[in-house]
Coordinates of C-alpha atoms and ligand atoms in Angstrom, one line a residue:
M1 CA -69.6 32.2 43.9
R2 CA -68.3 32.1 47.5
I3 CA -70.8 30.4 49.8
F4 CA -69.1 31.5 53.1
S5 CA -67.6 34.6 54.5
F6 CA -63.9 34.9 55.5
K7 CA -65.0 34.8 59.2
T8 CA -66.6 31.4 58.9
K9 CA -64.5 28.7 60.7
F10 CA -63.1 26.4 58.1
S11 CA -64.3 23.3 59.9
D12 CA -67.8 24.7 59.8
I13 CA -67.5 25.4 56.1
I14 CA -66.5 21.8 55.6
K15 CA -69.3 20.4 57.7
L16 CA -71.7 22.4 55.6
M17 CA -70.0 21.4 52.4
N18 CA -70.2 17.8 53.5
R19 CA -74.0 18.3 53.5
I20 CA -73.9 19.8 50.0
N21 CA -71.8 16.8 49.1
I22 CA -68.8 18.0 47.2
T23 CA -67.7 15.2 44.9
P24 CA -64.2 14.2 43.9
T25 CA -64.9 15.3 40.4
Q26 CA -65.9 18.8 41.5
I27 CA -62.7 19.0 43.6
K28 CA -60.6 17.8 40.7
D29 CA -62.2 20.3 38.3
T30 CA -61.7 23.2 40.7
L31 CA -58.1 22.2 41.3
Y32 CA -57.2 22.0 37.6
T33 CA -59.1 25.1 36.4
Q34 CA -58.7 27.5 39.3
I35 CA -56.1 26.5 41.8
L36 CA -53.2 24.5 40.4
P37 CA -52.2 27.1 37.8
E38 CA -51.7 29.5 40.7
V39 CA -49.6 27.5 43.1
F40 CA -45.9 26.7 43.4
K41 CA -45.1 23.1 42.4
P42 CA -48.6 21.9 41.5
A43 CA -47.3 18.3 41.1
R44 CA -47.4 18.2 44.9
Y45 CA -51.2 18.0 44.7
T46 CA -52.1 15.9 41.7
G47 CA -51.1 12.2 42.5
G48 CA -50.8 9.9 39.5
E49 CA -47.1 9.2 39.9
I50 CA -45.4 6.0 38.6
G51 CA -46.2 3.4 41.2
S52 CA -49.3 5.1 42.6
K53 CA -52.3 2.9 43.0
I54 CA -55.8 3.3 41.4
P55 CA -58.5 3.0 44.1
K56 CA -60.3 -0.3 44.0
E57 CA -63.9 -0.5 42.7
D58 CA -64.8 -2.9 45.5
T59 CA -63.3 -0.7 48.3
E60 CA -64.8 -1.5 51.7
V61 CA -62.3 0.5 53.8
R62 CA -60.6 3.8 52.8
F63 CA -57.3 4.6 54.6
A64 CA -55.5 7.9 54.1
F65 CA -51.8 7.7 55.0
T66 CA -51.1 11.3 56.0
F67 CA -47.7 12.9 56.4
P68 CA -47.7 16.2 58.3
D69 CA -45.1 17.8 56.2
T70 CA -44.6 18.8 52.6
Y71 CA -45.0 16.3 49.7
E72 CA -41.2 16.4 49.1
V73 CA -40.4 15.4 52.7
G74 CA -43.2 12.8 53.0
M75 CA -42.4 11.1 49.7
S76 CA -38.8 10.6 50.9
H77 CA -40.1 8.6 53.9
M78 CA -39.6 4.9 53.5
G79 CA -42.4 4.0 56.0
L80 CA -44.9 5.8 53.8
K81 CA -44.0 3.7 50.8
I82 CA -44.1 0.5 52.7
M83 CA -47.5 1.1 54.4
Y84 CA -49.0 2.5 51.2
C85 CA -48.2 -0.6 49.2
L86 CA -49.0 -3.0 52.1
L87 CA -52.5 -1.6 52.7
N88 CA -53.3 -1.4 49.0
E89 CA -52.5 -5.1 48.7
M90 CA -55.2 -5.9 51.3
Q91 CA -58.5 -7.2 49.9
G92 CA -61.2 -4.4 49.8
V93 CA -58.8 -1.7 51.1
T94 CA -57.7 1.4 49.3
C95 CA -54.9 3.5 50.8
E96 CA -54.4 7.0 49.5
R97 CA -51.9 9.7 50.5
A98 CA -52.2 13.3 51.8
F99 CA -49.4 15.8 52.7
A100 CA -49.4 19.2 54.3
P101 CA -50.2 21.7 51.5
W102 CA -47.8 24.7 51.4
E103 CA -49.5 27.9 52.4
D104 CA -50.2 29.2 48.9
M105 CA -52.2 26.0 48.2
A106 CA -54.0 26.2 51.6
K107 CA -55.0 29.7 51.0
L108 CA -56.6 28.8 47.6
M109 CA -58.2 25.7 49.0
R110 CA -59.9 27.9 51.7
Q111 CA -60.9 30.5 49.1
Y112 CA -62.5 27.9 46.8
N113 CA -63.9 25.7 49.7
I114 CA -61.8 22.7 48.7
P115 CA -61.2 20.3 51.6
L116 CA -58.0 18.3 52.0
Y117 CA -58.3 15.2 49.9
G118 CA -56.6 11.9 49.1
L119 CA -54.2 12.2 46.1
E120 CA -55.4 9.1 44.4
S121 CA -59.1 9.8 44.1
F122 CA -59.6 13.4 45.2
T123 CA -62.0 12.2 47.9
P124 CA -62.2 14.5 50.9
L125 CA -60.3 13.1 53.9
I126 CA -63.4 13.5 56.0
N127 CA -65.0 10.7 53.9
F128 CA -62.3 8.2 54.7
D129 CA -62.6 5.4 57.3
F130 CA -59.1 6.0 58.7
V131 CA -56.7 8.9 58.6
G132 CA -53.3 7.8 59.8
F133 CA -50.6 10.4 60.6
S134 CA -47.0 9.5 60.8
I135 CA -45.4 11.5 63.7
Q136 CA -41.7 11.5 62.9
Y137 CA -40.6 14.5 64.9
E138 CA -42.2 16.4 67.8
M139 CA -42.5 19.7 66.0
C140 CA -44.8 18.4 63.2
I141 CA -47.7 18.1 65.6
T142 CA -49.3 21.5 64.7
N143 CA -49.2 20.4 61.1
V144 CA -51.5 17.6 62.1
L145 CA -54.0 20.2 63.3
Y146 CA -53.4 22.2 60.1
M147 CA -54.3 19.2 58.0
L148 CA -57.3 18.3 60.2
D149 CA -58.5 21.9 59.9
L150 CA -58.1 21.8 56.1
A151 CA -60.0 18.6 56.1
G152 CA -62.8 20.0 58.3
I153 CA -62.2 17.3 60.9
P154 CA -62.5 18.4 64.6
F155 CA -59.2 18.3 66.5
R156 CA -60.1 16.2 69.5
S157 CA -61.1 12.6 69.6
S158 CA -63.8 13.6 72.1
E159 CA -65.4 15.9 69.4
R160 CA -65.7 13.2 66.8
N161 CA -68.5 11.0 67.8
D162 CA -69.2 7.6 66.4
F163 CA -68.3 7.1 62.8
D164 CA -69.4 10.5 61.5
Y165 CA -65.7 11.2 61.1
P166 CA -62.8 9.0 60.2
L167 CA -60.8 7.4 62.9
I168 CA -57.7 9.4 63.4
I169 CA -54.6 7.4 64.1
A170 CA -51.0 8.2 65.0
G171 CA -47.9 6.1 64.4
G172 CA -44.2 6.8 64.1
P173 CA -41.3 7.2 66.6
C174 CA -42.8 10.1 68.6
T175 CA -45.6 7.8 69.8
V176 CA -43.2 6.3 72.4
N177 CA -44.4 9.3 74.5
P178 CA -47.8 9.9 73.1
E179 CA -49.2 11.9 76.0
P180 CA -48.5 15.5 74.8
F181 CA -50.7 15.0 71.7
C182 CA -52.9 12.0 72.7
D183 CA -56.2 14.0 72.9
I184 CA -56.1 14.4 69.1
F185 CA -56.1 10.7 68.2
D186 CA -58.6 7.9 68.5
I187 CA -55.9 5.3 68.3
I188 CA -52.1 5.5 68.7
I189 CA -49.9 2.8 67.4
I190 CA -46.7 2.2 69.4
G191 CA -44.2 0.2 67.4
E192 CA -44.1 -1.1 63.9
G193 CA -47.3 -0.2 62.0
E194 CA -47.0 -3.1 59.5
V195 CA -48.1 -5.4 62.3
V196 CA -51.0 -3.5 63.8
T197 CA -52.6 -1.6 61.0
P198 CA -53.9 -4.5 58.9
K199 CA -55.4 -6.0 62.1
L200 CA -57.2 -2.7 62.9
I201 CA -58.7 -2.7 59.4
E202 CA -59.8 -6.3 59.5
I203 CA -61.6 -5.8 62.8
Y204 CA -63.1 -2.5 61.5
K205 CA -64.7 -4.3 58.6
E206 CA -66.7 -6.3 61.2
Y207 CA -67.6 -3.3 63.3
K208 CA -68.9 -1.0 60.5
G209 CA -72.4 0.0 61.5
R210 CA -71.7 -0.3 65.2
T211 CA -70.4 2.4 67.6
K212 CA -66.9 3.8 67.7
E213 CA -66.6 2.8 71.4
E214 CA -67.5 -0.8 70.6
Y215 CA -64.8 -0.9 67.9
L216 CA -62.2 0.7 70.2
K217 CA -62.9 -1.8 72.9
A218 CA -62.5 -4.6 70.3
I219 CA -59.0 -3.4 69.5
M220 CA -57.7 -2.1 72.8
N221 CA -55.9 -5.3 73.7
I222 CA -53.9 -5.7 70.5
E223 CA -50.2 -5.4 71.2
G224 CA -49.0 -1.8 70.2
V225 CA -52.5 -0.3 70.4
Y226 CA -53.2 2.6 72.7
I227 CA -56.6 4.2 73.1
P228 CA -55.9 7.5 75.0
S229 CA -59.6 8.2 75.8
F230 CA -59.8 5.0 77.8
Y231 CA -57.5 6.4 80.6
S232 CA -57.4 9.2 83.0
V233 CA -54.0 10.4 84.2
D234 CA -53.3 12.5 87.3
E235 CA -50.6 15.1 87.8
N236 CA -48.2 12.4 89.2
N237 CA -48.6 10.5 85.9
S238 CA -50.6 7.8 87.7
R239 CA -53.1 6.1 85.4
T240 CA -56.6 4.7 85.8
A241 CA -58.3 2.7 83.1
L242 CA -61.8 4.1 82.5
V243 CA -62.9 1.0 80.5
E244 CA -62.8 -2.4 82.0
G245 CA -60.1 -4.6 80.6
A246 CA -58.0 -1.7 79.1
P247 CA -54.4 -2.6 79.7
L248 CA -52.5 -0.2 82.0
E249 CA -49.2 -0.9 80.2
I250 CA -48.9 -0.6 76.4
K251 CA -46.3 -2.9 74.8
R252 CA -44.5 -1.7 71.7
T253 CA -45.0 -4.2 68.9
Y254 CA -42.3 -5.2 66.5
I255 CA -41.5 -7.9 64.0
P256 CA -38.8 -10.2 65.4
D257 CA -37.6 -11.5 62.1
M258 CA -36.5 -8.9 59.6
N259 CA -37.1 -11.4 56.8
E260 CA -40.8 -11.4 57.6
V261 CA -41.1 -7.6 57.2
Y262 CA -43.2 -6.7 54.2
Y263 CA -41.4 -4.9 51.5
P264 CA -43.1 -3.7 48.3
E265 CA -41.9 -4.9 44.9
D266 CA -42.3 -1.5 43.2
T267 CA -42.0 2.0 44.5
L268 CA -43.5 5.5 44.0
V269 CA -41.6 7.7 41.7
P270 CA -42.5 11.4 42.1
F271 CA -42.8 13.8 39.2
I272 CA -40.8 16.5 41.1
E273 CA -37.6 16.5 43.0
T274 CA -38.0 15.3 46.6
V275 CA -35.6 15.2 49.5
H276 CA -34.3 11.7 48.7
D277 CA -34.7 10.8 45.0
R278 CA -33.6 7.2 45.1
V279 CA -34.4 3.7 45.9
M280 CA -34.3 3.1 49.7
I281 CA -33.9 -0.4 51.0
E282 CA -33.9 -1.1 54.7
I283 CA -31.2 -3.6 55.4
M284 CA -31.5 -3.8 59.2
R285 CA -33.7 -2.5 62.0
G286 CA -32.2 -1.5 65.4
C287 CA -28.6 -0.5 66.2
P288 CA -26.1 -2.5 68.3
R289 CA -24.3 0.5 69.6
G290 CA -26.3 2.0 72.5
C291 CA -25.3 5.7 72.3
R292 CA -27.0 7.0 75.4
F293 CA -28.6 10.1 73.8
C294 CA -30.1 8.2 70.8
Q295 CA -33.7 7.3 71.1
A296 CA -33.8 5.2 67.9
G297 CA -31.0 3.1 69.4
F298 CA -33.3 2.0 72.2
I299 CA -36.8 2.0 70.7
Y300 CA -35.9 -0.2 67.7
R301 CA -34.0 -2.9 69.7
P302 CA -33.1 -5.6 69.0
V303 CA -30.9 -5.5 65.9
R304 CA -32.6 -7.4 63.1
Q305 CA -30.8 -8.0 59.9
K306 CA -32.1 -8.9 56.5
R307 CA -30.9 -12.0 54.7
L308 CA -28.6 -11.2 51.7
D309 CA -30.6 -13.3 49.2
L310 CA -33.8 -11.4 50.2
L311 CA -32.0 -8.1 50.0
K312 CA -30.7 -8.8 46.5
K313 CA -34.2 -9.6 45.3
Q314 CA -35.5 -6.4 46.8
I315 CA -32.7 -4.4 45.2
D316 CA -33.5 -5.9 41.8
D317 CA -37.3 -5.3 42.2
Q318 CA -36.9 -1.7 43.2
L319 CA -34.3 -0.7 40.8
T320 CA -36.1 -2.3 37.9
S321 CA -39.5 -1.0 38.6
S322 CA -38.4 2.6 39.5
G323 CA -35.7 3.4 37.0
Y324 CA -33.8 5.2 39.8
E325 CA -30.0 5.5 39.3
E326 CA -29.2 5.7 43.0
I327 CA -29.8 3.3 45.9
S328 CA -29.5 3.8 49.6
L329 CA -28.9 0.9 51.9
S330 CA -30.6 2.3 54.9
S331 CA -30.4 1.6 58.6
L332 CA -29.4 3.3 61.8
S333 CA -25.8 2.0 61.5
T334 CA -25.2 0.7 58.0
T335 CA -21.7 -0.6 58.4
D336 CA -23.0 -2.8 61.3
Y337 CA -25.0 -4.8 58.8
M338 CA -23.0 -8.0 58.6
A339 CA -23.4 -8.5 54.9
C340 CA -22.7 -4.9 54.0
T341 CA -19.7 -5.6 51.8
D342 CA -21.4 -8.4 50.0
A343 CA -24.5 -6.2 49.3
I344 CA -22.3 -3.4 47.9
S345 CA -20.3 -5.8 45.7
Y346 CA -23.6 -7.2 44.4
I347 CA -24.9 -3.8 43.4
M348 CA -21.6 -2.8 41.8
E349 CA -21.3 -6.0 39.8
E350 CA -25.0 -6.2 38.7
Y351 CA -25.7 -2.5 38.0
D352 CA -22.3 -1.2 36.9
N353 CA -23.5 -0.8 33.3
D354 CA -26.6 1.1 34.5
K355 CA -24.4 3.6 36.4
V356 CA -26.3 3.0 39.6
S357 CA -24.7 4.9 42.5
I358 CA -24.8 3.8 46.1
S359 CA -25.4 6.0 49.1
L360 CA -24.4 4.8 52.6
P361 CA -26.0 6.8 55.4
S362 CA -24.9 6.5 59.1
L363 CA -21.3 5.5 58.8
R364 CA -19.1 4.7 61.8
I365 CA -15.8 6.6 62.1
D366 CA -13.4 3.8 61.1
S367 CA -11.3 2.6 58.3
F368 CA -13.8 -0.1 57.3
S369 CA -16.5 2.5 56.6
L370 CA -14.0 4.7 54.8
G371 CA -13.0 1.7 52.7
L372 CA -16.6 1.1 51.7
V373 CA -17.1 4.7 50.6
D374 CA -13.8 4.5 48.7
S375 CA -15.0 1.4 46.9
I376 CA -18.3 3.1 45.7
Q377 CA -16.7 6.4 44.6
K378 CA -16.3 5.5 40.9
G379 CA -14.5 8.8 40.1
R380 CA -17.1 11.0 41.9
T381 CA -16.1 13.1 44.9
I382 CA -18.4 11.8 47.6
P383 CA -18.7 14.1 50.6
L384 CA -18.0 12.2 53.8
T385 CA -20.2 12.6 56.9
F386 CA -19.4 11.3 60.3
A387 CA -20.9 11.8 63.7
P388 CA -18.3 11.9 66.6
E389 CA -21.1 13.7 68.6
A390 CA -18.6 15.1 71.2
G391 CA -15.2 16.8 71.1
S392 CA -13.6 15.3 74.3
Q393 CA -13.0 11.7 75.1
R394 CA -14.6 12.3 78.5
M395 CA -17.8 13.4 76.8
R396 CA -17.7 10.6 74.2
D397 CA -17.5 8.1 77.1
I398 CA -20.4 9.7 78.9
I399 CA -22.6 9.3 75.8
N400 CA -21.2 5.8 75.1
K401 CA -20.0 6.7 71.6
N402 CA -17.1 4.2 71.9
V403 CA -14.9 6.1 69.4
T404 CA -11.5 7.4 70.4
E405 CA -9.7 10.5 69.2
E406 CA -7.2 8.2 67.7
D407 CA -10.0 6.6 65.6
I408 CA -11.2 10.0 64.5
L409 CA -7.9 11.4 63.5
S410 CA -6.6 8.3 61.8
T411 CA -9.8 8.0 59.8
M412 CA -9.5 11.7 58.8
R413 CA -5.9 11.2 57.8
Q414 CA -6.8 8.2 55.7
A415 CA -9.7 10.1 54.1
F416 CA -7.4 13.0 53.1
E417 CA -4.8 10.6 51.7
N418 CA -7.5 8.9 49.7
G419 CA -8.6 12.2 48.1
F420 CA -11.7 12.9 50.3
T421 CA -11.6 16.7 50.8
K422 CA -15.3 17.4 51.6
I423 CA -16.0 16.3 55.2
K424 CA -18.9 17.1 57.5
L425 CA -18.9 16.2 61.1
Y426 CA -21.9 16.2 63.5
F427 CA -21.7 17.2 67.1
M428 CA -24.0 17.9 70.0
M429 CA -23.8 20.4 72.8
G430 CA -25.6 20.6 76.1
L431 CA -25.1 16.9 76.8
P432 CA -25.3 15.7 80.5
Y433 CA -22.2 16.6 82.6
E434 CA -20.9 18.9 79.8
T435 CA -18.4 21.6 80.8
D436 CA -17.0 24.5 78.7
E437 CA -13.8 22.4 78.2
D438 CA -15.9 19.8 76.4
V439 CA -17.4 22.5 74.1
L440 CA -13.9 23.9 73.4
A441 CA -12.7 20.3 72.7
I442 CA -14.9 20.4 69.6
A443 CA -12.8 23.3 68.3
E444 CA -9.6 21.6 69.4
L445 CA -10.5 18.4 67.6
M446 CA -11.3 20.4 64.4
Q447 CA -7.9 22.2 64.7
K448 CA -6.1 18.8 64.8
I449 CA -8.0 17.7 61.7
V450 CA -7.1 21.0 59.8
D451 CA -3.4 20.4 60.9
I452 CA -3.4 16.9 59.5
Y453 CA -4.7 18.3 56.1
F454 CA -1.9 20.8 55.9
E455 CA 0.7 18.3 57.1
L456 CA -0.1 16.3 54.1
K457 CA 0.6 19.3 51.9
L458 CA -2.7 19.1 50.0
R459 CA -4.2 22.0 48.1
P460 CA -5.7 24.4 50.7
K461 CA -8.5 25.5 48.4
D462 CA -9.8 21.9 48.0
L463 CA -10.5 21.5 51.7
S464 CA -14.2 21.8 52.7
L465 CA -14.6 21.1 56.3
S466 CA -17.9 21.7 58.1
I467 CA -19.5 20.9 61.4
S468 CA -23.1 20.9 62.5
V469 CA -23.7 21.3 66.2
A470 CA -27.1 20.3 67.4
C471 CA -28.6 21.2 70.8
F472 CA -29.1 18.0 72.9
V473 CA -32.7 17.1 73.5
P474 CA -33.3 14.5 76.3
K475 CA -35.6 11.8 74.9
P476 CA -37.9 9.3 76.5
H477 CA -36.8 5.7 76.7
T478 CA -33.1 6.6 76.7
P479 CA -30.7 6.7 79.7
F480 CA -30.7 10.5 79.4
E481 CA -34.5 10.7 79.8
F482 CA -33.9 11.6 83.5
F483 CA -31.8 14.7 82.7
A484 CA -32.6 18.4 82.3
Q485 CA -31.8 20.2 79.1
D486 CA -29.6 23.3 79.0
S487 CA -31.5 26.6 78.9
K488 CA -31.7 28.6 75.7
E489 CA -29.3 31.2 77.2
E490 CA -26.8 28.4 78.1
F491 CA -27.0 27.0 74.5
D492 CA -26.5 30.5 73.1
R493 CA -23.5 31.1 75.3
K494 CA -21.9 27.8 74.4
Q495 CA -22.6 28.4 70.7
R496 CA -20.8 31.8 71.0
L497 CA -17.9 30.1 72.8
L498 CA -17.5 27.6 69.9
I499 CA -17.8 30.3 67.2
E500 CA -15.0 32.3 68.8
N501 CA -12.7 29.4 69.1
V502 CA -13.2 27.2 66.0
N503 CA -10.7 27.5 63.1
R504 CA -12.0 29.9 60.4
K505 CA -11.5 27.2 57.8
V506 CA -14.3 25.2 59.5
R507 CA -17.8 26.1 58.5
L508 CA -20.0 25.9 61.5
T509 CA -23.8 25.5 61.6
Y510 CA -25.9 25.1 64.7
H511 CA -29.5 24.5 65.7
D512 CA -32.0 27.1 66.8
S513 CA -31.7 26.9 70.6
S514 CA -35.3 28.0 71.2
L515 CA -36.8 25.4 68.9
S516 CA -34.7 22.7 70.6
V517 CA -36.0 23.8 74.0
L518 CA -39.5 23.6 72.7
E519 CA -38.8 20.1 71.3
A520 CA -37.5 19.0 74.7
A521 CA -40.7 20.2 76.4
F522 CA -42.7 18.1 74.0
A523 CA -40.4 15.1 74.1
K524 CA -40.7 15.0 78.0
G525 CA -44.2 16.4 78.4
G526 CA -47.5 15.0 79.5
R527 CA -51.2 15.3 78.8
N528 CA -51.4 19.0 79.8
L529 CA -49.6 19.9 76.5
N530 CA -52.6 18.9 74.3
D531 CA -54.4 22.2 75.1
V532 CA -51.2 24.1 74.4
I533 CA -50.8 22.6 71.0
I534 CA -54.3 23.5 70.0
T535 CA -53.9 27.1 71.3
A536 CA -50.6 27.4 69.5
Y537 CA -52.2 26.3 66.2
E538 CA -55.1 28.7 66.7
K539 CA -52.6 31.5 67.2
G540 CA -51.0 30.7 63.8
C541 CA -48.2 28.1 64.6
Y542 CA -47.6 25.4 61.9
F543 CA -44.7 24.2 59.8
D544 CA -42.7 24.9 63.1
S545 CA -39.7 22.8 62.0
W546 CA -39.3 25.0 58.9
G547 CA -36.9 27.6 60.4
D548 CA -38.6 30.9 59.4
Y549 CA -42.0 29.5 60.3
Y550 CA -41.1 28.9 63.9
K551 CA -42.9 31.6 65.9
E552 CA -41.3 31.6 69.4
D553 CA -43.5 34.4 70.7
M554 CA -46.7 32.6 69.8
W555 CA -45.5 29.4 71.4
K556 CA -44.6 31.3 74.6
E557 CA -48.1 32.9 74.6
A558 CA -49.8 29.5 74.0
F559 CA -47.9 27.9 77.0
S560 CA -48.6 30.9 79.1
A561 CA -52.3 30.8 78.3
H562 CA -52.3 27.4 80.1
G563 CA -50.1 28.5 83.0
L564 CA -47.0 26.8 81.6
D565 CA -43.6 27.7 80.3
F566 CA -41.7 25.5 77.9
A567 CA -38.3 26.6 79.2
V568 CA -39.3 25.3 82.6
L569 CA -40.6 22.0 81.2
A570 CA -37.4 21.3 79.2
K571 CA -35.4 21.7 82.4
R572 CA -37.5 19.1 84.3
E573 CA -35.4 16.3 85.7
Y574 CA -36.9 13.0 86.8
D575 CA -35.7 10.9 89.7
Y576 CA -34.9 7.3 88.8
E577 CA -37.8 6.1 90.8
E578 CA -40.3 8.8 89.6
V579 CA -43.1 7.9 87.2
T580 CA -42.7 9.7 83.9
P581 CA -45.5 10.5 81.5
W582 CA -44.2 7.7 79.2
D583 CA -43.5 5.0 81.7
F584 CA -46.7 3.1 80.8
V585 CA -45.2 2.5 77.3
D586 CA -43.1 -0.7 77.5
I587 CA -40.7 -0.4 74.5
G588 CA -39.0 -3.7 75.6
V589 CA -35.9 -2.2 77.1
S590 CA -36.2 -2.1 80.9
K591 CA -36.1 1.0 83.0
K592 CA -33.6 -0.8 85.2
F593 CA -31.2 -0.9 82.3
L594 CA -31.8 2.8 81.5
V595 CA -31.0 3.7 85.1
R596 CA -27.9 1.5 85.0
E597 CA -26.7 3.2 81.8
A598 CA -27.4 6.7 83.3
K599 CA -25.3 5.8 86.3
K600 CA -22.5 4.6 84.1
A601 CA -22.7 7.9 82.2
E602 CA -22.1 9.7 85.5
Q603 CA -19.0 7.5 86.1
Q604 CA -17.8 8.0 82.5
K605 CA -18.0 4.2 82.0
T606 CA -18.8 2.7 78.6
T607 CA -20.9 -0.3 77.7
K608 CA -19.9 -2.7 75.0
N609 CA -22.0 -2.9 71.8
C610 CA -24.5 -5.8 71.4
Y611 CA -22.2 -7.7 69.0
E612 CA -19.4 -7.7 71.5
A613 CA -21.3 -8.5 74.7
C614 CA -24.9 -8.5 75.7
S615 CA -25.6 -6.0 78.5
D616 CA -29.0 -7.5 79.3
C617 CA -31.2 -4.6 78.3
G618 CA -34.4 -6.5 78.9
I619 CA -35.6 -6.8 75.4
N620 CA -35.6 -10.5 75.7
K621 CA -38.0 -10.9 78.6
D622 CA -37.1 -14.5 79.2
G623 CA -33.5 -13.5 79.7
G624 CA -32.5 -15.0 76.4
K625 CA -29.8 -13.4 74.2
C626 CA -30.1 -11.9 70.8
N627 CA -28.9 -14.0 67.8
F628 CA -27.3 -11.8 65.2
E629 CA -26.5 -14.4 62.6
I630 CA -28.0 -13.8 59.2
Ligands
LIG1 S1 -30.6 -8.3 74.9 FE1 -28.4 -7.9 74.9 S2 -27.7 -8.2 72.7 FE2 -30.0 -8.0 72.7 S3 -30.4 -5.8 72.4 FE3 -30.3 -6.1 74.6 S4 -28.2 -5.7 75.2 FE4 -28.2 -6.0 73.0

């Protein structure tokens, strides 16, 4: 029997249900008898996978690690697996998982009054102490609201008084500019969650039974913790602390020694295929290269490498416990890991009989990288992917790619000679100072690569050459944070220019320009976007990063309802001296360095990578230099 009408707001339904106290057993029974037989991929919603944890009987604190995308995407995220195991190893703490249900599931959950629940115990999220969202990309933010809505939790921190509701936390790379979504969260973690989250939980144990404000005050000075409700911000991004002692600058927190970073001994093995079905081991954090468009290259500084003996142990633990037949050595620039060759040799020698294959993401365009891929091929045809990012040398110097055309062409020649015929290259368009000649240079470069293939007299039908051209999005805490983005019309024109000029043998894919413009508006935006996000969700926007689900018109209406236009926000430039919405976040790299790099971009001057020379980015506040020995 339905208790509520279709017109009842779902959050009201849940509040009422909370009163009637739906139990995990009732949720589980309804799922198995009524809902799961009707949905696509029911294993997304059942938990119980190999490596999943049974909730502790003596649980004092319940934490839900919540990923605002599908199960398949979330279960491929290494951070989830790390945090899940780390928190479950804490005394008295149970960590469960929740993902964004696909719309068929959400519809039935609404129909049967089932709130969003933790996969381990079927407990409604509303009954947890913490619900922690991982914000990996800007456009997942409406899915946070979608999940809160399904859980019956009010959207804004200000609507969740005291401990009647869980504390809603955000972490992940997008929190380096938390302002566009800060009203939703009680606590925002800036930096590496492994450091902060256990501290938040330990202090919470002491503050249970007291007020939410008392608890938030107790944690507000922990490095990496930002409590948005403790500040007011004016239209010039000037900030005032509303609570005595709240810091005006929030420092990103990170673990200086990679060998001290927690890594689980076992891993979760899903029942269904996910985006990455393999063991993923992090070999290094940070990147030494300093490409000027790349946010990760700045917000994860400095480079920190894992010792080889520790890496070998983690490889053994993970492969043995999971039974996976593929392992990925992951980092932002895998071939910059100084023990990369040794790590590969170890896996090949130790796991050759088990037929374990190795995948190497993020390769540089050079013969060393090619040699590594060649050594792991074992008779398979591995597709090669490289990212020159720009077609002309002028543009590659502006972005500090530090790769020459000679490097690219000689690597391609060597690849063809070694039997690699499936090659994908990644480029961007709309970069600062870009001209039409730079766009056409992508087509010219591809023509040279096609010519090399035919010069070598290889079988034409074997060649599979593709390029993916993304629209540049200026990101906070990079030297390009000051720049405007191209308009949608300009992106569309440049895309047509490229399509008309690229060799027909090259398969070209490109990004949705409108979605990229919206992404830039959120990357560079301020507090006024909180209302827009809520309006957009209420109009029906969610799963925005899933191509067909992006509803441009609804987003335009949502911005317009608040007197804003995302096309205008994306084109916003910042002067070097101007205060940006994210200036209060100290990621470690100094603004002085970012300005220096932005000026060098204008002069088409490059900066050496950190291994070759230190360019004094400010990460070592005492002026000390990084030590890259492992
Ligand atoms: S201090 Fe120097 S070596 Fe270290 S990350 Fe910054 S630029 Fe690179």
